[in-house]
Short mmCIF file of C-alpha atoms in Angstrom, two decimals:
data_model
loop_
_atom_site.label_atom_id
_atom_site.label_comp_id
_atom_site.label_asym_id
_atom_site.label_seq_id
_atom_site.Cartn_x
_atom_site.Cartn_y
_atom_site.Cartn_z
CA UNK A 1 155.19 -64.71 -44.88
CA UNK A 2 154.23 -68.40 -44.81
CA UNK A 3 157.10 -69.21 -47.14
CA UNK A 4 159.67 -67.16 -45.20
CA UNK A 5 158.67 -68.44 -41.77
CA UNK A 6 157.43 -71.98 -42.46
CA UNK A 7 158.61 -72.80 -45.99
CA UNK A 8 154.97 -73.32 -46.97
CA UNK A 9 153.80 -72.62 -50.54
CA UNK A 10 150.48 -70.79 -50.25
CA UNK A 11 150.00 -70.22 -53.98
CA UNK A 12 147.04 -72.59 -54.32
CA UNK A 13 143.51 -71.11 -54.23
CA UNK A 14 141.23 -72.09 -51.34
CA UNK A 15 144.13 -73.60 -49.37
CA UNK A 16 142.58 -75.02 -46.18
CA UNK A 17 145.55 -74.10 -43.99
CA UNK A 18 145.56 -70.53 -45.29
CA UNK A 19 141.81 -70.23 -44.67
CA UNK A 20 142.28 -71.49 -41.10
CA UNK A 21 145.06 -68.97 -40.55
CA UNK A 22 142.97 -66.11 -41.92
CA UNK A 23 140.12 -67.04 -39.59
CA UNK A 24 142.44 -67.10 -36.57
CA UNK A 25 144.03 -63.78 -37.57
CA UNK A 26 140.64 -62.11 -37.99
CA UNK A 27 139.63 -63.30 -34.55
CA UNK A 28 142.93 -62.15 -33.05
CA UNK A 29 142.57 -58.66 -34.52
CA UNK A 30 139.01 -58.43 -33.20
CA UNK A 31 140.11 -59.50 -29.72
CA UNK A 32 143.03 -57.05 -29.69
CA UNK A 33 140.79 -53.97 -29.89
CA UNK A 34 139.85 -53.02 -26.29
CA UNK A 35 136.49 -51.47 -27.19
CA UNK A 36 135.19 -54.68 -28.77
CA UNK A 37 134.59 -56.45 -25.47
CA UNK A 38 133.08 -55.03 -22.29
CA UNK A 39 135.41 -57.08 -20.07
CA UNK A 40 138.29 -54.80 -21.12
CA UNK A 41 136.44 -51.89 -19.55
CA UNK A 42 134.91 -53.77 -16.60
CA UNK A 43 137.67 -56.25 -15.59
CA UNK A 44 135.67 -57.99 -12.85
CA UNK A 45 133.49 -59.55 -15.57
CA UNK A 46 136.30 -62.07 -16.05
CA UNK A 47 134.82 -63.94 -13.07
CA UNK A 48 131.39 -64.31 -14.71
CA UNK A 49 130.73 -67.91 -15.90
CA UNK A 50 130.55 -68.50 -19.65
CA UNK A 51 126.87 -69.52 -19.51
CA UNK A 52 125.83 -66.25 -17.85
CA UNK A 53 123.71 -63.85 -19.98
CA UNK A 54 125.97 -61.20 -21.52
CA UNK A 55 129.09 -63.38 -21.26
CA UNK A 56 129.18 -64.12 -24.98
CA UNK A 57 132.71 -62.68 -25.06
CA UNK A 58 133.87 -65.56 -22.86
CA UNK A 59 132.41 -68.18 -25.18
CA UNK A 60 134.01 -66.38 -28.10
CA UNK A 61 137.37 -66.36 -26.31
CA UNK A 62 137.22 -70.14 -25.88
CA UNK A 63 136.63 -70.62 -29.61
CA UNK A 64 139.25 -68.05 -30.60
CA UNK A 65 141.87 -69.65 -28.36
CA UNK A 66 141.18 -73.12 -29.78
CA UNK A 67 141.51 -71.79 -33.35
CA UNK A 68 144.75 -70.01 -32.47
CA UNK A 69 146.28 -73.12 -30.92
CA UNK A 70 145.16 -75.25 -33.87
CA UNK A 71 146.81 -72.94 -36.41
CA UNK A 72 150.06 -72.58 -34.45
CA UNK A 73 150.34 -76.36 -34.02
CA UNK A 74 149.34 -77.17 -37.62
CA UNK A 75 151.89 -74.85 -39.23
CA UNK A 76 154.66 -75.92 -36.86
CA UNK A 77 153.82 -79.60 -37.31
CA UNK A 78 153.76 -79.29 -41.10
CA UNK A 79 157.25 -77.78 -41.26
CA UNK A 80 158.65 -80.29 -38.77
CA UNK A 81 157.23 -83.23 -40.74
CA UNK A 82 158.71 -81.84 -43.95
CA UNK A 83 162.13 -81.48 -42.31
CA UNK A 84 162.02 -85.14 -41.24
CA UNK A 85 161.72 -86.25 -44.89
CA UNK A 86 164.06 -83.49 -46.12
CA UNK A 87 161.31 -82.00 -48.29
CA UNK A 88 160.86 -78.47 -46.95
CA UNK A 89 162.10 -75.24 -48.51
CA UNK A 90 164.50 -72.93 -46.65
CA UNK A 91 162.72 -71.04 -43.87
CA UNK A 92 163.25 -69.38 -40.50
CA UNK A 93 161.59 -72.30 -38.72
CA UNK A 94 163.70 -74.88 -40.55
CA UNK A 95 166.90 -73.10 -39.53
CA UNK A 96 165.86 -72.88 -35.87
CA UNK A 97 164.65 -76.49 -35.65
CA UNK A 98 167.76 -77.80 -37.38
CA UNK A 99 169.96 -75.95 -34.90
CA UNK A 100 168.06 -77.53 -32.00
CA UNK A 101 168.17 -81.02 -33.54
CA UNK A 102 171.94 -80.89 -34.01
CA UNK A 103 172.65 -79.53 -30.52
CA UNK A 104 173.70 -81.64 -27.55
CA UNK A 105 170.63 -81.06 -25.41
CA UNK A 106 168.53 -83.33 -23.26
CA UNK A 107 165.14 -84.41 -24.57
CA UNK A 108 163.49 -82.12 -22.02
CA UNK A 109 165.50 -79.09 -23.22
CA UNK A 110 164.80 -79.94 -26.87
CA UNK A 111 161.05 -80.07 -26.25
CA UNK A 112 161.21 -76.81 -24.29
CA UNK A 113 163.13 -75.02 -27.04
CA UNK A 114 160.81 -76.39 -29.72
CA UNK A 115 157.82 -75.04 -27.82
CA UNK A 116 159.45 -71.60 -27.65
CA UNK A 117 160.19 -71.77 -31.39
CA UNK A 118 156.61 -72.88 -32.12
CA UNK A 119 155.13 -69.79 -30.47
CA UNK A 120 157.84 -67.45 -31.73
CA UNK A 121 157.04 -68.50 -35.31
CA UNK A 122 153.33 -68.04 -34.69
CA UNK A 123 153.96 -64.59 -33.25
CA UNK A 124 156.10 -63.61 -36.24
CA UNK A 125 153.33 -64.56 -38.62
CA UNK A 126 150.53 -63.00 -36.58
CA UNK A 127 152.42 -59.73 -36.26
CA UNK A 128 153.60 -59.56 -39.85
CA UNK A 129 151.01 -61.07 -42.17
CA UNK A 130 148.00 -58.82 -41.64
CA UNK A 131 150.04 -55.63 -41.29
CA UNK A 132 152.01 -56.44 -44.45
CA UNK A 133 148.81 -56.90 -46.46
CA UNK A 134 147.38 -53.66 -45.05
CA UNK A 135 150.53 -51.69 -45.94
CA UNK A 136 150.66 -53.10 -49.47
CA UNK A 137 146.97 -52.27 -50.01
CA UNK A 138 147.61 -48.70 -48.82
CA UNK A 139 150.52 -48.47 -51.27
CA UNK A 140 148.36 -49.56 -54.22
CA UNK A 141 145.69 -47.08 -53.12
CA UNK A 142 148.27 -44.28 -53.01
CA UNK A 143 149.45 -45.10 -56.54
CA UNK A 144 145.84 -45.19 -57.72
CA UNK A 145 145.10 -41.76 -56.25
CA UNK A 146 148.40 -40.18 -57.33
CA UNK A 147 149.28 -41.19 -60.92
CA UNK A 148 152.06 -38.57 -61.11
CA UNK A 149 153.81 -40.22 -58.17
CA UNK A 150 153.33 -43.60 -59.85
CA UNK A 151 154.94 -42.38 -63.09
CA UNK A 152 157.84 -40.69 -61.29
CA UNK A 153 158.57 -43.84 -59.30
CA UNK A 154 158.44 -45.96 -62.47
CA UNK A 155 160.83 -43.60 -64.22
CA UNK A 156 163.36 -44.01 -61.40
CA UNK A 157 163.00 -47.80 -61.50
CA UNK A 158 163.45 -47.90 -65.28
CA UNK A 159 166.59 -45.76 -65.09
CA UNK A 160 168.21 -47.90 -62.40
CA UNK A 161 167.05 -51.42 -63.28
CA UNK A 162 167.31 -51.21 -67.09
CA UNK A 163 164.99 -54.06 -67.95
CA UNK A 164 165.30 -56.35 -64.93
CA UNK A 165 163.38 -56.88 -61.71
CA UNK A 166 164.55 -55.18 -58.50
CA UNK A 167 166.69 -56.82 -55.81
CA UNK A 168 167.35 -55.80 -52.21
CA UNK A 169 170.75 -54.44 -53.23
CA UNK A 170 169.01 -51.84 -55.41
CA UNK A 171 167.26 -50.14 -52.52
CA UNK A 172 169.96 -47.56 -51.76
CA UNK A 173 169.94 -46.53 -55.45
CA UNK A 174 166.21 -45.74 -55.41
CA UNK A 175 165.66 -42.72 -53.15
CA UNK A 176 162.23 -41.88 -54.56
CA UNK A 177 160.93 -45.43 -54.05
CA UNK A 178 162.15 -45.26 -50.46
CA UNK A 179 160.38 -41.93 -50.03
CA UNK A 180 157.14 -43.43 -51.39
CA UNK A 181 157.44 -46.32 -48.93
CA UNK A 182 158.00 -44.00 -45.95
CA UNK A 183 155.13 -41.76 -46.99
CA UNK A 184 152.78 -44.73 -47.43
CA UNK A 185 153.52 -45.96 -43.91
CA UNK A 186 153.09 -42.44 -42.51
CA UNK A 187 149.94 -41.64 -44.51
CA UNK A 188 148.10 -44.92 -43.89
CA UNK A 189 149.81 -46.84 -41.06
CA UNK A 190 148.83 -50.51 -40.92
CA UNK A 191 147.87 -50.21 -37.25
CA UNK A 192 146.40 -46.68 -37.21
CA UNK A 193 145.59 -46.55 -33.50
CA UNK A 194 148.67 -48.44 -32.36
CA UNK A 195 148.79 -51.43 -30.07
CA UNK A 196 146.55 -50.48 -27.12
CA UNK A 197 148.50 -48.40 -24.57
CA UNK A 198 148.18 -44.96 -23.02
CA UNK A 199 150.33 -42.22 -21.51
CA UNK A 200 148.97 -41.91 -17.98
CA UNK A 201 150.46 -38.44 -17.50
CA UNK A 202 152.08 -35.61 -19.48
CA UNK A 203 155.45 -36.86 -20.73
CA UNK A 204 158.52 -35.09 -22.12
CA UNK A 205 160.41 -37.20 -24.68
CA UNK A 206 163.52 -35.71 -26.32
CA UNK A 207 162.15 -32.23 -25.82
CA UNK A 208 158.66 -33.07 -27.11
CA UNK A 209 155.60 -32.86 -24.89
CA UNK A 210 153.25 -35.85 -25.15
CA UNK A 211 150.07 -34.70 -23.38
CA UNK A 212 148.10 -37.22 -21.40
CA UNK A 213 145.64 -38.96 -23.74
CA UNK A 214 146.84 -37.14 -26.88
CA UNK A 215 146.56 -38.71 -30.35
CA UNK A 216 147.71 -36.23 -32.98
CA UNK A 217 149.26 -35.68 -36.39
CA UNK A 218 151.57 -32.76 -35.73
CA UNK A 219 151.81 -30.43 -38.78
CA UNK A 220 155.01 -28.99 -37.31
CA UNK A 221 156.71 -32.33 -38.02
CA UNK A 222 154.92 -33.34 -41.25
CA UNK A 223 153.39 -30.35 -43.02
CA UNK A 224 149.90 -30.99 -44.44
CA UNK A 225 149.81 -34.39 -42.72
CA UNK A 226 146.68 -35.61 -44.55
CA UNK A 227 148.35 -35.08 -47.94
CA UNK A 228 150.24 -37.93 -49.64
CA UNK A 229 153.57 -36.33 -50.58
CA UNK A 230 156.66 -38.58 -50.92
CA UNK A 231 158.83 -35.54 -51.67
CA UNK A 232 158.86 -34.70 -47.96
CA UNK A 233 161.09 -37.73 -47.31
CA UNK A 234 163.66 -36.75 -49.93
CA UNK A 235 164.84 -34.49 -47.12
CA UNK A 236 167.06 -36.96 -45.26
CA UNK A 237 166.90 -34.86 -42.11
CA UNK A 238 163.20 -35.68 -41.74
CA UNK A 239 162.73 -38.73 -39.53
CA UNK A 240 160.31 -41.41 -40.76
CA UNK A 241 157.06 -41.89 -38.89
CA UNK A 242 157.54 -44.25 -35.93
CA UNK A 243 155.20 -46.92 -37.31
CA UNK A 244 157.37 -49.69 -35.86
CA UNK A 245 157.31 -48.30 -32.34
CA UNK A 246 160.07 -46.89 -30.17
CA UNK A 247 162.52 -48.02 -27.52
CA UNK A 248 162.21 -51.46 -25.97
CA UNK A 249 158.81 -51.94 -27.60
CA UNK A 250 159.92 -51.35 -31.16
CA UNK A 251 159.06 -54.04 -33.70
CA UNK A 252 161.77 -56.75 -33.91
CA UNK A 253 160.63 -57.53 -37.45
CA UNK A 254 160.99 -53.97 -38.77
CA UNK A 255 163.93 -54.71 -41.09
CA UNK A 256 162.22 -57.81 -42.47
CA UNK A 257 158.98 -55.88 -43.02
CA UNK A 258 160.71 -52.98 -44.77
CA UNK A 259 162.67 -55.33 -47.04
CA UNK A 260 159.50 -57.22 -47.97
CA UNK A 261 157.64 -53.98 -48.63
CA UNK A 262 160.48 -52.68 -50.81
CA UNK A 263 160.51 -55.82 -52.98
CA UNK A 264 156.72 -55.75 -53.35
CA UNK A 265 156.44 -52.03 -54.11
CA UNK A 266 159.39 -51.84 -56.50
CA UNK A 267 158.42 -55.05 -58.35
CA UNK A 268 154.78 -53.94 -58.62
CA UNK A 269 155.69 -50.58 -60.15
CA UNK A 270 158.33 -52.11 -62.42
CA UNK A 271 155.81 -54.46 -64.00
CA UNK A 272 152.33 -52.96 -63.53
CA UNK A 273 150.21 -49.86 -63.91
CA UNK A 274 147.26 -49.28 -61.60
CA UNK A 275 144.29 -47.09 -62.54
CA UNK A 276 140.61 -46.57 -61.64
CA UNK A 277 138.00 -48.65 -63.41
CA UNK A 278 137.09 -46.82 -66.65
CA UNK A 279 133.77 -45.02 -66.68
CA UNK A 280 133.22 -45.37 -62.96
CA UNK A 281 133.90 -42.76 -60.25
CA UNK A 282 136.50 -43.87 -57.74
CA UNK A 283 135.03 -44.69 -54.34
CA UNK A 284 137.00 -45.90 -51.35
CA UNK A 285 134.97 -47.76 -48.75
CA UNK A 286 135.77 -46.97 -45.16
CA UNK A 287 137.45 -49.91 -43.39
CA UNK A 288 135.97 -51.40 -40.25
CA UNK A 289 136.77 -49.50 -37.07
CA UNK A 290 136.62 -52.58 -34.86
CA UNK A 291 139.80 -54.21 -36.19
CA UNK A 292 143.42 -53.77 -35.13
CA UNK A 293 144.78 -53.18 -38.64
CA UNK A 294 143.41 -50.94 -41.40
CA UNK A 295 142.51 -52.41 -44.79
CA UNK A 296 141.47 -49.83 -47.39
CA UNK A 297 138.76 -51.26 -49.66
CA UNK A 298 138.63 -50.06 -53.27
CA UNK A 299 138.29 -51.16 -56.89
CA UNK A 300 141.00 -50.69 -59.52
CA UNK A 301 142.45 -52.06 -62.74
CA UNK A 302 145.98 -53.52 -62.67
CA UNK A 303 147.62 -54.10 -66.07
CA UNK A 304 151.10 -54.99 -67.27
CA UNK A 305 153.02 -51.94 -68.49
CA UNK A 306 153.93 -53.80 -71.69
CA UNK A 307 154.34 -57.30 -73.12
CA UNK A 308 158.03 -57.09 -72.23
CA UNK A 309 157.25 -56.34 -68.60
CA UNK A 310 154.75 -59.21 -68.49
CA UNK A 311 157.37 -61.61 -69.85
CA UNK A 312 159.84 -60.36 -67.26
CA UNK A 313 157.48 -61.33 -64.45
CA UNK A 314 156.65 -64.69 -66.06
CA UNK A 315 160.36 -65.54 -66.24
CA UNK A 316 160.75 -64.72 -62.54
CA UNK A 317 157.75 -66.90 -61.62
CA UNK A 318 159.20 -69.83 -63.56
CA UNK A 319 162.47 -69.53 -61.63
#
């Protein structure tokens, strides 16, 4: 995500910028869960001064906001400085800033547009980074728990790719991989409780009743909803789970997210096998319930499928 949005190479361990971003994202996810702070339930507490006993949330908010602003400004400033010396890699931010720089706008309009771009880039990263990691972790967990699915997906990849790594153009040729992706996002959605919102009354949507306050997995739509079963999505008439939202509030980065997930999932299964640690019973730790996104925690062994597959990945990394 950092590379796509900012052109920043985050491949170095203990990168200070990455650590700052992770801190800000963790704080954002904590703040986004309504039940974490009493002020979300008792709104008049917003008027309580920060020094008042029990107003720790307000002191936290001040720190969280400062960290957020620091990260947004640091990442934006880094890319802009790299553009000035023509040293940055292609990125979304570079394209947008270059368009502004070459336009015939007043200095005021340029600064205004740059500020919009600064926060748009920060929003893209905040919305996509944590959820992408959560989805990819859920995918690896699914392959760990369902070795038959893993082998079937690898067989499809081997038949189509014939000794090379996958590309976006291969996606339509890989129906089972697509089914595995859809089932992963349905089975373990990255944001399991959704962005906080509520139906204030019974609602009819396209013939479906959404009862006031209802949160359900309807077995009439997805049979055995707790079961991981990619075969269900080989039926093209079955709509994917609405993990990206609906209507005007659907995720504007859905296509980008799906493309990234496809490349990760298909490349991972092309090159690697995943299995439980030998001699140890598999145990999945329950993720924290006070965060916006869900990160399954588990141990596993990831190995190259063969020396040939390992060389294939090494060649790609060198490129």
